[in-house]
Short mmCIF file of C-alpha atoms in Angstrom, two decimals:
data_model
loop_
_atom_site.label_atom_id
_atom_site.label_comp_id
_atom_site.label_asym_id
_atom_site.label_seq_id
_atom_site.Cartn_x
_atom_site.Cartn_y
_atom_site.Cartn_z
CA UNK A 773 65.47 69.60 71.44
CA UNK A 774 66.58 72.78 73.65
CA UNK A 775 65.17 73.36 76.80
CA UNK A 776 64.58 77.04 78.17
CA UNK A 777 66.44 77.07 81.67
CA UNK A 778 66.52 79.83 83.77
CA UNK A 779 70.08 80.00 82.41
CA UNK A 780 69.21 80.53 79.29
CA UNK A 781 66.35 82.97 80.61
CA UNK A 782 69.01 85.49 82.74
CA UNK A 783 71.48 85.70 79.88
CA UNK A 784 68.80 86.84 77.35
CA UNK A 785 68.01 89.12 79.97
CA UNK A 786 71.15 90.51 80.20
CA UNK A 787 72.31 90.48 76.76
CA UNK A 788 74.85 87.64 77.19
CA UNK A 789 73.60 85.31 74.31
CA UNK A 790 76.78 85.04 72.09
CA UNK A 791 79.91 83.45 73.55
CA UNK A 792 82.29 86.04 73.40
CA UNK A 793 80.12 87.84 75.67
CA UNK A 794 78.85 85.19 77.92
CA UNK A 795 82.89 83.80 78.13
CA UNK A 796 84.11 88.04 78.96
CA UNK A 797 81.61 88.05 81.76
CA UNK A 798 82.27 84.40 82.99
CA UNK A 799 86.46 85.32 83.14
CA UNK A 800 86.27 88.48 84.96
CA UNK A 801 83.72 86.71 87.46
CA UNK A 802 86.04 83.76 87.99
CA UNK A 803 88.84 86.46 88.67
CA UNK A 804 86.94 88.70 91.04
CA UNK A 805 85.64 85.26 92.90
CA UNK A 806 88.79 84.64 93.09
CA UNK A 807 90.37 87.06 94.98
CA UNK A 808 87.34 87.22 97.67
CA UNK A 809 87.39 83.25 98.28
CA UNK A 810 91.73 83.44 97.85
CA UNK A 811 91.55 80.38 95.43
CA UNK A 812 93.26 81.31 92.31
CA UNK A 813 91.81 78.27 90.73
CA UNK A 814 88.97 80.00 90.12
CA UNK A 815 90.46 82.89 87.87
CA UNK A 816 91.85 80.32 85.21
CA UNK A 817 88.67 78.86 84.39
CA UNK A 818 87.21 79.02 81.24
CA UNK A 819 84.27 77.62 79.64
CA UNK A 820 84.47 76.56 75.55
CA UNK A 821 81.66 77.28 73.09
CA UNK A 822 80.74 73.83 72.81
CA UNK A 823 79.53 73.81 76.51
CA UNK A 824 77.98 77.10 76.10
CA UNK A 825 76.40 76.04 73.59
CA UNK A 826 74.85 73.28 75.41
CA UNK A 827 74.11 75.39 78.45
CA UNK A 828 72.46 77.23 76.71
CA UNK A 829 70.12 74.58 74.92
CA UNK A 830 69.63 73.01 77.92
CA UNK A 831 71.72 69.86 76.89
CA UNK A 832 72.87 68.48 80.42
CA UNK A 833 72.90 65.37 82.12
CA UNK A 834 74.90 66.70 84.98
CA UNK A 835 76.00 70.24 86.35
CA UNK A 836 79.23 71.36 85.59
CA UNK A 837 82.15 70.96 87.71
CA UNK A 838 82.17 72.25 91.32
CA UNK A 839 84.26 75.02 90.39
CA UNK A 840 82.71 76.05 87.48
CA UNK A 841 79.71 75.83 89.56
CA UNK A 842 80.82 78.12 91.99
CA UNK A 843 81.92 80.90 89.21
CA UNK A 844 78.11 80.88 87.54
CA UNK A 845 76.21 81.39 90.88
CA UNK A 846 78.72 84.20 91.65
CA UNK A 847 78.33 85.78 87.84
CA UNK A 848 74.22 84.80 87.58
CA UNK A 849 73.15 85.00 91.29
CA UNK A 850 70.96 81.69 91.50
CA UNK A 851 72.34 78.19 92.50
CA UNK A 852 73.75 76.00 89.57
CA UNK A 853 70.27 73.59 90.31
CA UNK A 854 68.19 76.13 89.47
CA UNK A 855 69.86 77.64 86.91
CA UNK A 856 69.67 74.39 84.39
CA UNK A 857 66.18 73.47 85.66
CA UNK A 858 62.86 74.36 83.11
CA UNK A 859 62.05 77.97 83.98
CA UNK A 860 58.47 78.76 84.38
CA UNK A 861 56.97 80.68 81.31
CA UNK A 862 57.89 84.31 81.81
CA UNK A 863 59.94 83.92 85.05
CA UNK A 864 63.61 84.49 85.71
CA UNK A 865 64.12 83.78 89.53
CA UNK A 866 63.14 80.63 91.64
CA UNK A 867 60.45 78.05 90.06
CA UNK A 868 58.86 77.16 93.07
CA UNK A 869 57.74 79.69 95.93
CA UNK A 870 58.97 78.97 99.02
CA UNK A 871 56.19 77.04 101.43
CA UNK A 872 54.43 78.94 104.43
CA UNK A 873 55.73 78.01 108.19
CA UNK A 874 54.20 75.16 109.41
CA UNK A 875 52.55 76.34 112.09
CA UNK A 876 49.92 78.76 111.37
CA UNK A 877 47.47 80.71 113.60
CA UNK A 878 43.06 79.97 111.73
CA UNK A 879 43.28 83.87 111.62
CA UNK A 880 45.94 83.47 109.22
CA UNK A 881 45.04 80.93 106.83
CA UNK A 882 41.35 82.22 106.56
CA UNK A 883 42.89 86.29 106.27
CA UNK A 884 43.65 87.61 102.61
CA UNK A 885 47.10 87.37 101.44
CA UNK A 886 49.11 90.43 102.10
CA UNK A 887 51.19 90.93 99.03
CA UNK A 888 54.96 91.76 100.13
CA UNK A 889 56.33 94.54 99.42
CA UNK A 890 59.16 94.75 96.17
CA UNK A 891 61.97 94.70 96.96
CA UNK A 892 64.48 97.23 95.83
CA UNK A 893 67.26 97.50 93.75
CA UNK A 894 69.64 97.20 96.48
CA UNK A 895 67.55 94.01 98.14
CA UNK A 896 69.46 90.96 96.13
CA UNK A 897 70.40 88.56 98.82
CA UNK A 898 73.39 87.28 96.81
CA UNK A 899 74.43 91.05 96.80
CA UNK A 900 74.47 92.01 100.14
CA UNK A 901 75.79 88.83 101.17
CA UNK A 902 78.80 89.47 98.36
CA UNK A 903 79.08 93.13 99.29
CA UNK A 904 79.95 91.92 102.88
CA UNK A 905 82.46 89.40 102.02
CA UNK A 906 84.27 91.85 99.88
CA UNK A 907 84.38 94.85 102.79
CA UNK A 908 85.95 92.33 105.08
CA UNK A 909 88.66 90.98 102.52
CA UNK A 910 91.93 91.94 102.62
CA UNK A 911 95.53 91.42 100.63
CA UNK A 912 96.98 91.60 104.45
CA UNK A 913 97.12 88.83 106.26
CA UNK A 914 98.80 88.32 109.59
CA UNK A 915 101.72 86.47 108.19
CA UNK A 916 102.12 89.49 105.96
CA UNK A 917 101.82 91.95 108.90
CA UNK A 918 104.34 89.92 111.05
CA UNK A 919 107.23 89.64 108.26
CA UNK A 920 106.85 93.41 108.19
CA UNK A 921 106.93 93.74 111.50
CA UNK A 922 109.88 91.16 112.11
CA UNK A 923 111.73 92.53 109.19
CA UNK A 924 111.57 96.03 110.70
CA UNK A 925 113.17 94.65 114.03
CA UNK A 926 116.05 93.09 111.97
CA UNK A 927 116.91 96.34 110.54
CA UNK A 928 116.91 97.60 113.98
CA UNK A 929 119.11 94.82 115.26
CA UNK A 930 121.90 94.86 112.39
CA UNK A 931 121.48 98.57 111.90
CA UNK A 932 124.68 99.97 113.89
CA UNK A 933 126.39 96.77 112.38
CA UNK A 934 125.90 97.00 108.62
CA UNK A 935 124.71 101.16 108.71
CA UNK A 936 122.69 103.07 106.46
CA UNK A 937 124.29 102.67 103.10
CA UNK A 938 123.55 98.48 103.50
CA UNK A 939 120.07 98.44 105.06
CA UNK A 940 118.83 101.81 103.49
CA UNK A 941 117.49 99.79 100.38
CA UNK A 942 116.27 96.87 102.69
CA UNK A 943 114.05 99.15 104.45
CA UNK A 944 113.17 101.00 101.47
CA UNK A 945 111.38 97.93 100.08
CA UNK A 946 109.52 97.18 103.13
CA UNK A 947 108.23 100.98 102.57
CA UNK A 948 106.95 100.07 98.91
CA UNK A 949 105.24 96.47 100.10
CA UNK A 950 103.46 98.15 102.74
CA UNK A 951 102.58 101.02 100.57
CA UNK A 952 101.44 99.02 97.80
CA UNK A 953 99.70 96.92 100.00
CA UNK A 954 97.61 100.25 101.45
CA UNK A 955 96.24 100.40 98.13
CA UNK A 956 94.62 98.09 98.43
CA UNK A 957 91.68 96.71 100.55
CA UNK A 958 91.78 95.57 103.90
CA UNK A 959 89.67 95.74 107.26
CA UNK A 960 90.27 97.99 110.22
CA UNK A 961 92.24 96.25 112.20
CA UNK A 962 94.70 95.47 109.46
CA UNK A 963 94.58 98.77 108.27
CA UNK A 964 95.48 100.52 111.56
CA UNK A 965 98.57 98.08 111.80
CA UNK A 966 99.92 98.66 108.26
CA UNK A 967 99.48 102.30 108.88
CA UNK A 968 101.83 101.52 111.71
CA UNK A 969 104.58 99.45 110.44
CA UNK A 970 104.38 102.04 106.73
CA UNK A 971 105.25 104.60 109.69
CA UNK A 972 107.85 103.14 111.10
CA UNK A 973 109.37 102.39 107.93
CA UNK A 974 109.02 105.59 106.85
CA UNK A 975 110.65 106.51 110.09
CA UNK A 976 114.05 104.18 110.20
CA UNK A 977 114.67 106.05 106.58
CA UNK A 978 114.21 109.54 108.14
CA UNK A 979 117.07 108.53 110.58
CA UNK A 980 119.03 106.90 108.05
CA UNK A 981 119.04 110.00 105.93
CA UNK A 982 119.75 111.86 108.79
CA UNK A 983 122.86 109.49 109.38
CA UNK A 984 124.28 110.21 105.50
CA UNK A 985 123.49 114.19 106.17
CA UNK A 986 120.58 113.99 103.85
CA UNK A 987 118.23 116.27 105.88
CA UNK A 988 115.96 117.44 103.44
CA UNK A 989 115.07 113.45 102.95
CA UNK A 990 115.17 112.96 106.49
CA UNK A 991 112.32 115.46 106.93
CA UNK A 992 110.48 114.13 104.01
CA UNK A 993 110.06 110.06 105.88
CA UNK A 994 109.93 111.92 109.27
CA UNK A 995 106.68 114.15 107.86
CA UNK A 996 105.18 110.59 106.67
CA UNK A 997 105.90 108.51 109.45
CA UNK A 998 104.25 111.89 111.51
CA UNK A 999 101.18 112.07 109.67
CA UNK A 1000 100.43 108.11 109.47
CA UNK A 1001 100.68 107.64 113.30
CA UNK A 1002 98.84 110.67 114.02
CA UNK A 1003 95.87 109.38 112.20
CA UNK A 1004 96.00 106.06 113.96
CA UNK A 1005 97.03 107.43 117.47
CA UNK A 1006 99.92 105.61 117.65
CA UNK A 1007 101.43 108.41 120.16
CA UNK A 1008 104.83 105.81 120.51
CA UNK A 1009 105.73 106.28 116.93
CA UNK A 1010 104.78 109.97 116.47
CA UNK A 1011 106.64 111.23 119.53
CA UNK A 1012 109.54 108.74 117.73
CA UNK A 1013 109.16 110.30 114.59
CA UNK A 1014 109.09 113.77 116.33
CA UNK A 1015 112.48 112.97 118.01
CA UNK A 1016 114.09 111.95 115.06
CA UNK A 1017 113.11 114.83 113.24
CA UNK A 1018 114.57 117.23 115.65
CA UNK A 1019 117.54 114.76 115.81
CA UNK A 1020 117.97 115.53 112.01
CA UNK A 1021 117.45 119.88 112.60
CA UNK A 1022 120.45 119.21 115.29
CA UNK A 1023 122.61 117.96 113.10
CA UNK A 1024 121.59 120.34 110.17
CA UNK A 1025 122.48 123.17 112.75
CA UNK A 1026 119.18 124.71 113.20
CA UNK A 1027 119.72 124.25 117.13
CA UNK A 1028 116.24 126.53 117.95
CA UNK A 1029 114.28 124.82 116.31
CA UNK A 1030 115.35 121.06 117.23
CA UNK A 1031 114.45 122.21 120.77
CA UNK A 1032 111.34 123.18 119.51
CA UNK A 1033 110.39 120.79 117.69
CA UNK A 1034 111.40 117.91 120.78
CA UNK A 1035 110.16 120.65 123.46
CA UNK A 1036 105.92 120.51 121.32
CA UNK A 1037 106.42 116.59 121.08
CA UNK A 1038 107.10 116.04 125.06
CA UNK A 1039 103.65 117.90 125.55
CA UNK A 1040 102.39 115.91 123.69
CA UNK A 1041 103.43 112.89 125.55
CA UNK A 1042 104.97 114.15 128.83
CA UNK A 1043 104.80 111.10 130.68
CA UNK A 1044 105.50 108.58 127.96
CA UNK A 1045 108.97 106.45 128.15
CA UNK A 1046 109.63 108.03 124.14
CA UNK A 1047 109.76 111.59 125.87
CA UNK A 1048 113.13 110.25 127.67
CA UNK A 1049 115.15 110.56 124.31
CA UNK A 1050 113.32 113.90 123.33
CA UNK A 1051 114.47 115.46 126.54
CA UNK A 1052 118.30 114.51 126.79
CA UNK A 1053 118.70 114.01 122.55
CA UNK A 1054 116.55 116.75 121.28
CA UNK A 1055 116.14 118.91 123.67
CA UNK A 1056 119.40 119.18 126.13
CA UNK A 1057 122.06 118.70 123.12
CA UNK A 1058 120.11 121.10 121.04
CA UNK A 1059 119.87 124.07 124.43
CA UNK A 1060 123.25 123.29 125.41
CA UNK A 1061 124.72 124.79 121.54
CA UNK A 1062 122.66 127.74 122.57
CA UNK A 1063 124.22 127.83 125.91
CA UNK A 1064 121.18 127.68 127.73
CA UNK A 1065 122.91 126.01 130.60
CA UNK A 1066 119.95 126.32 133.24
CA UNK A 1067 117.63 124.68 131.01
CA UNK A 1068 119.80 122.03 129.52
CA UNK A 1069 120.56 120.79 133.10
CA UNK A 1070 116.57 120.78 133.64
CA UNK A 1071 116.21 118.67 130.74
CA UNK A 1072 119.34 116.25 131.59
CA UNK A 1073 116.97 115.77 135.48
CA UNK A 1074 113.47 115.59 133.32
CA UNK A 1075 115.21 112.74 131.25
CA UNK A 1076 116.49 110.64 134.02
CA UNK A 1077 114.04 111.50 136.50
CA UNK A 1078 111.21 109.69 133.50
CA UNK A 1079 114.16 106.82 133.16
CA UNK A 1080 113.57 105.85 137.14
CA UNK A 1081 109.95 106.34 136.79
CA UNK A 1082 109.81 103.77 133.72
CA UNK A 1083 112.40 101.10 135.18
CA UNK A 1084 114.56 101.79 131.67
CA UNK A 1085 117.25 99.38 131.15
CA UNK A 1086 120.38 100.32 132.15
CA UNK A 1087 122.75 99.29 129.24
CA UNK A 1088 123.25 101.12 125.66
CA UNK A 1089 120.08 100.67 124.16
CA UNK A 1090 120.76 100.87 119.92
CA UNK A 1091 120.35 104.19 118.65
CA UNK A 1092 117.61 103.33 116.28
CA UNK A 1093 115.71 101.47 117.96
CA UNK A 1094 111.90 102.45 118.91
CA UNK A 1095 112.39 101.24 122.80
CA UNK A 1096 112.89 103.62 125.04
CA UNK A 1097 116.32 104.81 125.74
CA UNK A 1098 118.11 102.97 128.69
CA UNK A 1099 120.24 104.63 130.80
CA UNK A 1100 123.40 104.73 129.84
CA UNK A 1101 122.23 105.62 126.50
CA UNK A 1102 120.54 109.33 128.14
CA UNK A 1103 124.17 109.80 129.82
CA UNK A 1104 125.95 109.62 126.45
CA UNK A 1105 123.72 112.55 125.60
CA UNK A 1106 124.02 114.39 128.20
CA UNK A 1107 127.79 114.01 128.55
CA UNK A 1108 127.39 115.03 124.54
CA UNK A 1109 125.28 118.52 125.81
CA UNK A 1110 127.55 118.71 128.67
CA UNK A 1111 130.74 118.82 126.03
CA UNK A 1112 128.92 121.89 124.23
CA UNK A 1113 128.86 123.62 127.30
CA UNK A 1114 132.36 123.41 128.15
CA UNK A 1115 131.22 121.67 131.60
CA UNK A 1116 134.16 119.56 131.23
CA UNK A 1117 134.53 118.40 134.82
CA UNK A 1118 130.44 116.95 134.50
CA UNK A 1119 131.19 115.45 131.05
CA UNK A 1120 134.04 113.42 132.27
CA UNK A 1121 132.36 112.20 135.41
CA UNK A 1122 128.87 110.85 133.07
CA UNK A 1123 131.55 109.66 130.65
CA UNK A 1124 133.35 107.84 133.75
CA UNK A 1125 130.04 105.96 134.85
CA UNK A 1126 128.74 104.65 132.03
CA UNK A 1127 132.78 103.74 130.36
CA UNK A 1128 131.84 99.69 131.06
CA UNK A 1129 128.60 99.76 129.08
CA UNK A 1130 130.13 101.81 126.17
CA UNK A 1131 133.28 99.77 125.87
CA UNK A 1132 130.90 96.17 126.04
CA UNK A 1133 128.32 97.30 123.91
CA UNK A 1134 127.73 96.20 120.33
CA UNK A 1135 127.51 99.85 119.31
CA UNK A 1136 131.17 101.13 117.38
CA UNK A 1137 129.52 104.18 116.93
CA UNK A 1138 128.42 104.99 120.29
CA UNK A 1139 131.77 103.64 121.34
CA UNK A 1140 133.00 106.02 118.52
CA UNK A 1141 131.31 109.51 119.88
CA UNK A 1142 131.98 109.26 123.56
CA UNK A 1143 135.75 108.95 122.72
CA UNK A 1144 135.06 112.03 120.39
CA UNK A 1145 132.94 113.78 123.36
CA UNK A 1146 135.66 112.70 125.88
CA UNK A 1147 138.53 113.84 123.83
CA UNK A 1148 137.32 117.42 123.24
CA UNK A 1149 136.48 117.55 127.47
CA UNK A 1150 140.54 116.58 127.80
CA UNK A 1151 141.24 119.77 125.49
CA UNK A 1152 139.15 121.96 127.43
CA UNK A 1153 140.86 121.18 130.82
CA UNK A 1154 142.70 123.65 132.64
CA UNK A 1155 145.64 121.41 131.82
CA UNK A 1156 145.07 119.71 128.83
CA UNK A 1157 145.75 115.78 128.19
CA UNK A 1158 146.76 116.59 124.04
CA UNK A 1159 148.25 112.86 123.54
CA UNK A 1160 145.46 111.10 125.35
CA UNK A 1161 143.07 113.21 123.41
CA UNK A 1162 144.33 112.62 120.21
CA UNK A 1163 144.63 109.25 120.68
CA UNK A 1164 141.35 108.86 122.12
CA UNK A 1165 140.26 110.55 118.65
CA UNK A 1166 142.40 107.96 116.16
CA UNK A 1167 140.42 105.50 118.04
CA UNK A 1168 137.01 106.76 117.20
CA UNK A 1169 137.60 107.08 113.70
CA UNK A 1170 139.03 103.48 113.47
CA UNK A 1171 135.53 102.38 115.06
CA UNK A 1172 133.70 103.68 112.35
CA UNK A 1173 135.77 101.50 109.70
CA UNK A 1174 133.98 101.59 106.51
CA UNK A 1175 130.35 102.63 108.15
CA UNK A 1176 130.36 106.80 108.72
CA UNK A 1177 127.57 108.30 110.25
CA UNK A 1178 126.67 111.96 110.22
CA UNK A 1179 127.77 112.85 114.12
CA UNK A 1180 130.84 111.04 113.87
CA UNK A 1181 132.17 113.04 110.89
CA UNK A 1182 131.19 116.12 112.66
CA UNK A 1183 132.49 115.49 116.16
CA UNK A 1184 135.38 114.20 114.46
CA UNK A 1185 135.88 116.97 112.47
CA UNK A 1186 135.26 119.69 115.55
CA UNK A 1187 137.83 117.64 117.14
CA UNK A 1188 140.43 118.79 114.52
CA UNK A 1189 139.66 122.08 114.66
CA UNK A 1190 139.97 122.62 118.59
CA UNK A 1191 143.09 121.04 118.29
CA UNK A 1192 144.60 123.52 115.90
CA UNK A 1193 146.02 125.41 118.49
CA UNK A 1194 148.43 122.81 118.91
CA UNK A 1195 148.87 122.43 115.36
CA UNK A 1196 152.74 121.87 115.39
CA UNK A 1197 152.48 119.06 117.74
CA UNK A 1198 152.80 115.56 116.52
CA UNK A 1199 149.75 113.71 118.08
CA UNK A 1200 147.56 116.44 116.27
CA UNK A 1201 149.51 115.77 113.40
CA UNK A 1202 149.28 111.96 113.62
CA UNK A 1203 145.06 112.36 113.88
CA UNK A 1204 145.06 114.92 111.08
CA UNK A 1205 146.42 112.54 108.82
CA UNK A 1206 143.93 109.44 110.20
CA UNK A 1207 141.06 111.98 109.92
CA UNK A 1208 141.88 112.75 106.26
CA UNK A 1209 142.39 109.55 105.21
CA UNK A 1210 139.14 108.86 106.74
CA UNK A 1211 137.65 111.52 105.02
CA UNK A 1212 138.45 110.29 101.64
CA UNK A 1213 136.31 107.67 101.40
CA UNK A 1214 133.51 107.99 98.59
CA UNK A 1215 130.94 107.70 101.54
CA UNK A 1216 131.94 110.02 103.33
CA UNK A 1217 133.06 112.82 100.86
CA UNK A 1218 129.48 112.80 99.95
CA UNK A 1219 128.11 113.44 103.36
CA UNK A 1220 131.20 116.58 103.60
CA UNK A 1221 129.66 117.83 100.49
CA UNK A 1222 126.05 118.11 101.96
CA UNK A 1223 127.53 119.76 104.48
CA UNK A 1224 128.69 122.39 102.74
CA UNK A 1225 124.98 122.85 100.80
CA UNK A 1226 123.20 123.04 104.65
#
């Protein structure tokens, strides 16, 4: 004989009396349950229509399963004990009212009842409780966040190792997790993290594109790694993001407004240790083209004078990297600006002091581009050193192997050209013919031909 249990009660209520509808409801609860409590369990269970058909008739000895349990007070809102008990005629919520406080003043017990007021439509327990649990999940955890972040420093680390054409799609799929994971839900201080790390991202592909002289991308990943810090605060990555975009309008030749651009981000941050490499990298290289001379020299001081006050390191700090720039890193660039202005005796002497840290650094490239920036100083001397120059130049390009970057191919490539007025002599000769085999490579006739579209 079938028993009417407040089971049976709630689904006629809700229109839930056939199985196909009760056992549609009952999956998508066991799925959504299952992603607040992060037990997948929970979203394979399914009930037959033999034991729905016995819930429903009230034909138990025993609750269900613990799990099943779980999935019917989430779906029905009432603990599995009350929901196969004998409902009272006409009721659908708890049989039994809950008993007054034990302790009660005469007043009380002798005063009319006051009825409570309804409650509202928003007032389910079980729903606010739910509601809460589901504004504090996440699909972030911290071992998420911390691969991210780790996986972000190993691109850093290997970067001037394996270059942009290996790690570009290695970084490009951290990108896409942490996008897709901002599509989803998480709580605020999650949030404000993955905003950070989807920025930085975003940020080591703006300088790799800048690297393969893809500017137009490079400004693209700089705008987004911008905008996401901004929103967050994160004033380290922005002023980052603002140097490496002005590191990309260098190199694309738009020498106003790289200065610009580096010159709006160090008021932004004037005292900060990321300023450093917007002074002597975007600013200085970018004034000295001009020939600004007075205030390239102001930014070379402005940059070391915020190295001393920050205790920078004093080695070759990697180019990508988001630490600030160490010492003999700022020289490199301003022997670079110092190059551009043909203050060859200056360029030589910053070249001089920092020659142990370049040649015992990890960095071919920097290794690569103060040969180049050295070289062209020997040129420009009142008595120039051709052979060492030249040589100085084969050497570079060697570096660089089978990894170009950008500002080697250029510097390399200026270095050709101020040696044409030597053109007949053999050591030119000699590092034409290394600089066009060079140039052959598939990698690097692709960053020639965006050169030509700039």
């Amino acid at each position: 004989m079938s028993r009417t249990t407040l089971f049976r009660r709630l689904l006629q209520q809700r229109h839930l009396t056939t199985y196909e509808a009760f056992a549609a409801q009952f999956v998508r609860a066991g799925a959504k349950l299952a992603e607040l409590d992060r037990d997948p369990r929970l979203a394979s269970l399914r009930v037959s229509s033999r034991q729905f058909d016995r819930w429903l008739g009230g034909e138990l000895r025993k609750l269900p399963r613990p799990d099943t349990c779980r999935v019917l007070e989430y779906l029905l809102g009432r603990p599995a004990a009350e929901l196969f008990a004998v409902a009272a005629a006409g009721e659908a919520g708890p049989v039994a009212p809950s008993p007054l406080p034990a302790r009660v003043t005469d007043a009380a017990a002798t005063a009319s009842p006051v009825p409570l007021p309804a409650r509202g439509e928003d007032d389910d327990p079980l729903a606010i409780v739910t509601r809460a649990r589901q504004l504090t999940v996440s699909n972030a955890d911290d071992a998420t966040l911390a691969f991210i972040s780790s996986s972000l420093e190993e691109i850093t680390d290997h970067y001037e190792q394996d270059g942009p054409l290996v790690l570009r799609r290695q970084a490009r799929k951290i990108r896409r997790l942490a996008h897709t994971l901002l599509d989803g839900r998480q709580p605020p201080r999650v949030r404000h993290e993955l905003f950070r790390l989807t920025a930085r991202a975003s940020g080591l592909l703006g300088y790799m594109a800048v690297n393969v002289g893809d500017f137009e991308l490079a400004e693209a990943y700089c705008t987004e790694a911008l905008e996401l810090s901004q929103e967050i605060g994160d004033l380290d990555t922005e002023l980052w993001a603002s140097g490496t975009l002005s590191f990309a309008l260098y190199y694309a030749g738009a020498y106003d407004r790289a200065d610009a651009r580096a010159a709006a981000a160090v008021e932004r941050g004037p005292r900060s240790a990321q300023s450093i490499r917007l002074l002597v990298n975007g600013r200085a290289r970018a004034l000295a083209r001009t020939g600004d001379r007075r205030a390239t020299e102001r930014a070379i001081g402005q940059a070391l004078d915020l190295s001393d006050r920050h205790d920078v390191p004093v080695g070759l700090t990697p180019c990508i990297s988001f630490a600030p720039y160490g010492r003999a890193r700022t020289l490199a660039n301003a022997v670079t600006a110092r190059v551009s202005l043909h203050d060859t005796a200056k360029a030589l002497s910053d070249a001089d002091r920092i020659d142990d840290l370049v040649e015992h650094s990890d960095s071919a490239w920097s290794r690569a581009l103060v040969r180049l920036d050295v070289s062209t100083a020997m040129l420009r001397q009142r008595t120039p050193d051709l052979d060492h120059a030249m040589a100085l130049g084969r050497e570079a390009i060697s570096l660089c192997g089978a990894t170009p970057i950008r500002s080697v191919w250029q510097r390399s490539s200026e270095l050709f050209e101020q040696a044409g007025t030597w053109g007949t002599h053999p050591s030119v000769g000699e590092y034409g013919d290394v600089l066009r085999a060079w140039n052959a490579q598939p990698a690097v006739l692709a960053m020639a031909s965006r050169a030509r579209a700039v």
